[in-house]
mmCIF file of N, CA and C in Angstrom:
data_model
loop_
_atom_site.group_PDB
_atom_site.id
_atom_site.type_symbol
_atom_site.label_atom_id
_atom_site.label_comp_id
_atom_site.label_asym_id
_atom_site.label_seq_id
_atom_site.Cartn_x
_atom_site.Cartn_y
_atom_site.Cartn_z
ATOM 1 N N ASP A 921 -17.837 -13.898 -11.780
ATOM 2 C CA ASP A 921 -18.581 -14.952 -12.757
ATOM 3 C C ASP A 921 -19.872 -14.576 -12.835
ATOM 4 N N ALA A 922 -20.638 -14.614 -14.225
ATOM 5 C CA ALA A 922 -21.611 -13.962 -14.576
ATOM 6 C C ALA A 922 -22.879 -14.734 -13.956
ATOM 7 N N THR A 923 -22.751 -16.130 -13.951
ATOM 8 C CA THR A 923 -23.724 -16.661 -13.277
ATOM 9 C C THR A 923 -24.118 -16.487 -11.423
ATOM 10 N N MET A 924 -22.750 -16.270 -11.170
ATOM 11 C CA MET A 924 -22.907 -16.038 -9.561
ATOM 12 C C MET A 924 -23.488 -15.005 -9.318
ATOM 13 N N LYS A 925 -23.233 -13.715 -10.166
ATOM 14 C CA LYS A 925 -23.927 -12.381 -9.953
ATOM 15 C C LYS A 925 -25.237 -12.437 -10.400
ATOM 16 N N MET A 926 -26.033 -13.068 -10.774
ATOM 17 C CA MET A 926 -27.004 -13.131 -11.419
ATOM 18 C C MET A 926 -27.937 -13.901 -10.238
ATOM 19 N N LEU A 927 -27.338 -14.874 -9.803
ATOM 20 C CA LEU A 927 -27.739 -15.424 -8.446
ATOM 21 C C LEU A 927 -28.129 -14.819 -7.374
ATOM 22 N N VAL A 928 -26.713 -13.989 -7.077
ATOM 23 C CA VAL A 928 -26.728 -12.797 -5.894
ATOM 24 C C VAL A 928 -27.579 -12.217 -6.242
ATOM 25 N N GLU A 929 -28.141 -11.632 -7.529
ATOM 26 C CA GLU A 929 -28.880 -10.602 -7.746
ATOM 27 C C GLU A 929 -30.587 -11.270 -7.210
ATOM 28 N N ASP A 930 -30.790 -12.317 -7.973
ATOM 29 C CA ASP A 930 -32.092 -13.250 -7.486
ATOM 30 C C ASP A 930 -32.186 -13.424 -6.139
ATOM 31 N N ILE A 931 -31.224 -14.111 -5.710
ATOM 32 C CA ILE A 931 -31.323 -13.961 -3.750
ATOM 33 C C ILE A 931 -31.866 -12.949 -3.377
ATOM 34 N N GLU A 932 -30.992 -11.700 -3.585
ATOM 35 C CA GLU A 932 -31.390 -10.310 -2.621
ATOM 36 C C GLU A 932 -32.813 -9.767 -3.002
ATOM 37 N N ALA A 933 -32.893 -10.292 -4.536
ATOM 38 C CA ALA A 933 -34.598 -9.591 -5.125
ATOM 39 C C ALA A 933 -35.562 -10.083 -4.206
ATOM 40 N N GLY A 934 -35.221 -11.583 -3.373
ATOM 41 C CA GLY A 934 -36.140 -12.104 -2.563
ATOM 42 C C GLY A 934 -37.771 -12.286 -3.363
ATOM 43 N N LEU A 935 -37.799 -12.477 -4.635
ATOM 44 C CA LEU A 935 -38.885 -13.086 -5.061
ATOM 45 C C LEU A 935 -39.386 -14.492 -4.930
ATOM 46 N N GLY A 936 -38.440 -15.085 -4.488
ATOM 47 C CA GLY A 936 -38.884 -16.777 -3.992
ATOM 48 C C GLY A 936 -38.183 -18.043 -5.555
ATOM 49 N N TYR A 937 -37.821 -17.235 -6.428
ATOM 50 C CA TYR A 937 -37.433 -17.904 -7.570
ATOM 51 C C TYR A 937 -36.437 -17.172 -8.329
ATOM 52 N N CYS A 938 -35.584 -18.202 -9.203
ATOM 53 C CA CYS A 938 -34.763 -17.401 -10.064
ATOM 54 C C CYS A 938 -35.001 -17.084 -11.655
ATOM 55 N N ARG A 939 -34.186 -16.543 -12.171
ATOM 56 C CA ARG A 939 -34.300 -16.194 -13.671
ATOM 57 C C ARG A 939 -34.520 -17.421 -14.308
ATOM 58 N N PRO A 940 -34.847 -17.627 -15.775
ATOM 59 C CA PRO A 940 -34.868 -18.740 -16.619
ATOM 60 C C PRO A 940 -33.231 -19.111 -16.699
ATOM 61 N N ALA A 941 -32.547 -18.245 -16.906
ATOM 62 C CA ALA A 941 -30.983 -18.616 -17.406
ATOM 63 C C ALA A 941 -30.080 -19.570 -16.128
ATOM 64 N N LEU A 942 -30.941 -19.580 -15.035
ATOM 65 C CA LEU A 942 -30.390 -19.967 -13.555
ATOM 66 C C LEU A 942 -30.763 -21.646 -13.613
ATOM 67 N N VAL A 943 -31.601 -22.220 -14.599
ATOM 68 C CA VAL A 943 -32.195 -23.550 -14.443
ATOM 69 C C VAL A 943 -31.537 -24.365 -13.918
ATOM 70 N N GLU A 944 -30.158 -24.407 -13.546
ATOM 71 C CA GLU A 944 -29.422 -25.508 -12.737
ATOM 72 C C GLU A 944 -29.702 -25.290 -11.214
ATOM 73 N N TYR A 945 -30.144 -23.869 -11.058
ATOM 74 C CA TYR A 945 -30.260 -23.881 -9.113
ATOM 75 C C TYR A 945 -31.818 -23.537 -8.865
ATOM 76 N N LYS A 946 -32.923 -23.918 -10.047
ATOM 77 C CA LYS A 946 -34.186 -24.161 -9.706
ATOM 78 C C LYS A 946 -34.830 -24.890 -8.461
ATOM 79 N N ASN A 947 -34.214 -26.168 -8.783
ATOM 80 C CA ASN A 947 -34.757 -26.717 -7.340
ATOM 81 C C ASN A 947 -34.192 -26.661 -6.283
ATOM 82 N N VAL A 948 -33.132 -26.091 -5.920
ATOM 83 C CA VAL A 948 -32.420 -25.543 -4.914
ATOM 84 C C VAL A 948 -32.642 -24.002 -4.309
ATOM 85 N N PHE A 949 -32.847 -23.243 -5.270
ATOM 86 C CA PHE A 949 -33.116 -21.927 -5.343
ATOM 87 C C PHE A 949 -33.933 -21.521 -3.797
ATOM 88 N N GLN A 950 -34.855 -22.080 -3.349
ATOM 89 C CA GLN A 950 -35.531 -21.587 -2.322
ATOM 90 C C GLN A 950 -34.820 -21.592 -1.145
ATOM 91 N N GLY A 951 -33.910 -22.573 -0.945
ATOM 92 C CA GLY A 951 -32.871 -22.802 0.113
ATOM 93 C C GLY A 951 -31.564 -22.097 0.508
ATOM 94 N N LEU A 952 -31.403 -21.153 -0.750
ATOM 95 C CA LEU A 952 -30.294 -20.501 -1.062
ATOM 96 C C LEU A 952 -30.384 -18.965 -0.310
ATOM 97 N N TYR A 953 -29.402 -18.402 0.521
ATOM 98 C CA TYR A 953 -29.327 -17.271 1.000
ATOM 99 C C TYR A 953 -27.814 -16.828 0.864
ATOM 100 N N MET A 954 -27.819 -15.215 1.596
ATOM 101 C CA MET A 954 -26.613 -14.833 1.453
ATOM 102 C C MET A 954 -26.021 -14.920 3.047
ATOM 103 N N VAL A 955 -24.923 -15.063 3.382
ATOM 104 C CA VAL A 955 -24.207 -14.921 4.776
ATOM 105 C C VAL A 955 -22.761 -14.087 4.237
ATOM 106 N N ASP A 956 -22.673 -12.897 4.828
ATOM 107 C CA ASP A 956 -21.504 -12.532 4.638
ATOM 108 C C ASP A 956 -20.867 -12.439 3.087
ATOM 109 N N GLY A 957 -21.837 -12.052 2.457
ATOM 110 C CA GLY A 957 -21.351 -11.952 0.952
ATOM 111 C C GLY A 957 -21.075 -13.197 0.115
ATOM 112 N N LEU A 958 -21.444 -14.270 0.806
ATOM 113 C CA LEU A 958 -21.197 -15.606 0.009
ATOM 114 C C LEU A 958 -22.401 -16.253 -0.155
ATOM 115 N N ILE A 959 -22.978 -17.160 -0.918
ATOM 116 C CA ILE A 959 -24.348 -17.864 -1.100
ATOM 117 C C ILE A 959 -23.875 -19.280 -0.578
ATOM 118 N N VAL A 960 -25.145 -19.222 0.530
ATOM 119 C CA VAL A 960 -24.804 -20.778 1.158
ATOM 120 C C VAL A 960 -26.081 -21.148 1.044
ATOM 121 N N ARG A 961 -26.273 -22.560 1.511
ATOM 122 C CA ARG A 961 -27.554 -23.754 1.312
ATOM 123 C C ARG A 961 -28.146 -23.930 2.346
ATOM 124 N N GLY A 962 -28.937 -24.271 2.912
ATOM 125 C CA GLY A 962 -29.710 -24.856 4.283
ATOM 126 C C GLY A 962 -29.490 -24.696 5.469
ATOM 127 N N GLU A 963 -29.968 -25.300 6.380
ATOM 128 C CA GLU A 963 -29.263 -24.776 8.013
ATOM 129 C C GLU A 963 -27.790 -25.333 8.178
ATOM 130 N N GLN A 964 -27.294 -26.119 7.415
ATOM 131 C CA GLN A 964 -25.911 -26.451 7.609
ATOM 132 C C GLN A 964 -24.932 -25.142 6.967
ATOM 133 N N LYS A 965 -25.410 -24.615 6.270
ATOM 134 C CA LYS A 965 -24.890 -23.406 5.394
ATOM 135 C C LYS A 965 -23.750 -23.920 4.574
ATOM 136 N N GLN A 966 -24.248 -24.594 3.771
ATOM 137 C CA GLN A 966 -23.064 -25.266 2.562
ATOM 138 C C GLN A 966 -22.730 -24.221 1.536
ATOM 139 N N LEU A 967 -21.632 -23.854 1.618
ATOM 140 C CA LEU A 967 -21.019 -22.869 0.697
ATOM 141 C C LEU A 967 -21.170 -23.371 -0.816
ATOM 142 N N LEU A 968 -21.861 -22.491 -1.557
ATOM 143 C CA LEU A 968 -22.384 -22.759 -3.104
ATOM 144 C C LEU A 968 -20.540 -22.289 -3.425
ATOM 145 N N ILE A 969 -20.004 -23.252 -4.294
ATOM 146 C CA ILE A 969 -18.649 -23.167 -4.988
ATOM 147 C C ILE A 969 -19.021 -22.777 -6.354
ATOM 148 N N PRO A 970 -18.654 -21.608 -7.081
ATOM 149 C CA PRO A 970 -18.522 -21.534 -8.309
ATOM 150 C C PRO A 970 -18.099 -22.556 -9.386
ATOM 151 N N GLU A 971 -18.771 -22.604 -10.395
ATOM 152 C CA GLU A 971 -18.473 -23.768 -11.061
ATOM 153 C C GLU A 971 -16.878 -23.996 -11.572
ATOM 154 N N GLU A 972 -16.569 -22.931 -12.101
ATOM 155 C CA GLU A 972 -14.969 -22.861 -12.278
ATOM 156 C C GLU A 972 -13.959 -22.989 -11.166
ATOM 157 N N LEU A 973 -14.480 -22.953 -10.190
ATOM 158 C CA LEU A 973 -13.794 -23.124 -8.873
ATOM 159 C C LEU A 973 -13.958 -24.730 -8.402
ATOM 160 N N ARG A 974 -14.777 -25.567 -8.677
ATOM 161 C CA ARG A 974 -14.892 -26.842 -8.366
ATOM 162 C C ARG A 974 -14.055 -27.763 -8.204
ATOM 163 N N PRO A 975 -13.348 -27.909 -9.375
ATOM 164 C CA PRO A 975 -12.230 -29.090 -9.463
ATOM 165 C C PRO A 975 -11.134 -28.659 -8.485
ATOM 166 N N ALA A 976 -10.660 -27.512 -8.396
ATOM 167 C CA ALA A 976 -9.724 -26.916 -7.744
ATOM 168 C C ALA A 976 -10.430 -27.672 -6.107
ATOM 169 N N ALA A 977 -11.355 -27.053 -5.780
ATOM 170 C CA ALA A 977 -12.257 -27.675 -4.293
ATOM 171 C C ALA A 977 -12.191 -28.896 -4.168
ATOM 172 N N VAL A 978 -12.637 -29.523 -5.083
ATOM 173 C CA VAL A 978 -12.590 -31.284 -4.987
ATOM 174 C C VAL A 978 -11.093 -31.862 -4.501
ATOM 175 N N GLN A 979 -10.327 -31.257 -5.440
ATOM 176 C CA GLN A 979 -8.706 -31.471 -5.255
ATOM 177 C C GLN A 979 -8.635 -31.152 -3.858
ATOM 178 N N LEU A 980 -8.542 -29.631 -3.340
ATOM 179 C CA LEU A 980 -7.893 -29.567 -2.248
ATOM 180 C C LEU A 980 -8.763 -30.328 -0.852
ATOM 181 N N ALA A 981 -9.995 -31.186 -1.423
ATOM 182 C CA ALA A 981 -10.645 -31.811 -0.284
ATOM 183 C C ALA A 981 -9.839 -32.887 -0.179
ATOM 184 N N HIS A 982 -9.602 -33.773 -1.345
ATOM 185 C CA HIS A 982 -8.979 -35.101 -1.580
ATOM 186 C C HIS A 982 -7.623 -34.750 -0.939
ATOM 187 N N ASP A 983 -6.981 -33.768 -1.301
ATOM 188 C CA ASP A 983 -5.640 -33.712 -0.733
ATOM 189 C C ASP A 983 -5.466 -33.769 0.689
ATOM 190 N N ALA A 984 -6.334 -32.934 0.978
ATOM 191 C CA ALA A 984 -6.361 -33.111 2.811
ATOM 192 C C ALA A 984 -6.863 -34.150 3.523
ATOM 193 N N HIS A 985 -7.138 -35.359 2.784
ATOM 194 C CA HIS A 985 -7.273 -36.662 3.304
ATOM 195 C C HIS A 985 -5.828 -37.125 3.315
ATOM 196 N N LEU A 986 -5.475 -36.986 2.581
ATOM 197 C CA LEU A 986 -4.135 -37.821 2.132
ATOM 198 C C LEU A 986 -2.956 -37.190 3.335
ATOM 199 N N LEU A 987 -3.262 -36.213 3.971
ATOM 200 C CA LEU A 987 -2.126 -35.560 4.615
ATOM 201 C C LEU A 987 -2.100 -36.463 6.147
ATOM 202 N N GLY A 988 -2.993 -37.030 6.748
ATOM 203 C CA GLY A 988 -3.027 -37.914 7.684
ATOM 204 C C GLY A 988 -3.098 -36.875 8.925
ATOM 205 N N GLU A 989 -3.475 -37.619 10.221
ATOM 206 C CA GLU A 989 -3.431 -37.022 11.421
ATOM 207 C C GLU A 989 -2.287 -35.897 11.910
ATOM 208 N N ASP A 990 -1.239 -36.614 11.359
ATOM 209 C CA ASP A 990 0.306 -36.176 12.006
ATOM 210 C C ASP A 990 0.551 -35.164 11.023
ATOM 211 N N LYS A 991 0.260 -34.640 9.999
ATOM 212 C CA LYS A 991 0.430 -33.561 9.168
ATOM 213 C C LYS A 991 -0.508 -32.378 9.081
ATOM 214 N N THR A 992 -1.587 -32.597 10.141
ATOM 215 C CA THR A 992 -2.343 -31.622 9.983
ATOM 216 C C THR A 992 -2.759 -31.030 11.336
ATOM 217 N N LEU A 993 -1.794 -31.417 12.523
ATOM 218 C CA LEU A 993 -1.872 -30.745 13.936
ATOM 219 C C LEU A 993 -0.814 -29.170 13.575
#
């Protein structure tokens, strides 16, 4: 994904700000960093999920809650 590639480039450049094309990340950019090739945010290392994968990630999270305790063991 082109957006994620630009974001990685800007994080690795270490300038402290992102390019104008990444305006949606402007307010959180200072808290983004790389861990094992993944973009994470904050001390809790929240994974940044690419926009096109977000619906699937949300669905997986919702599906996991429906399994219940017995089906997760």
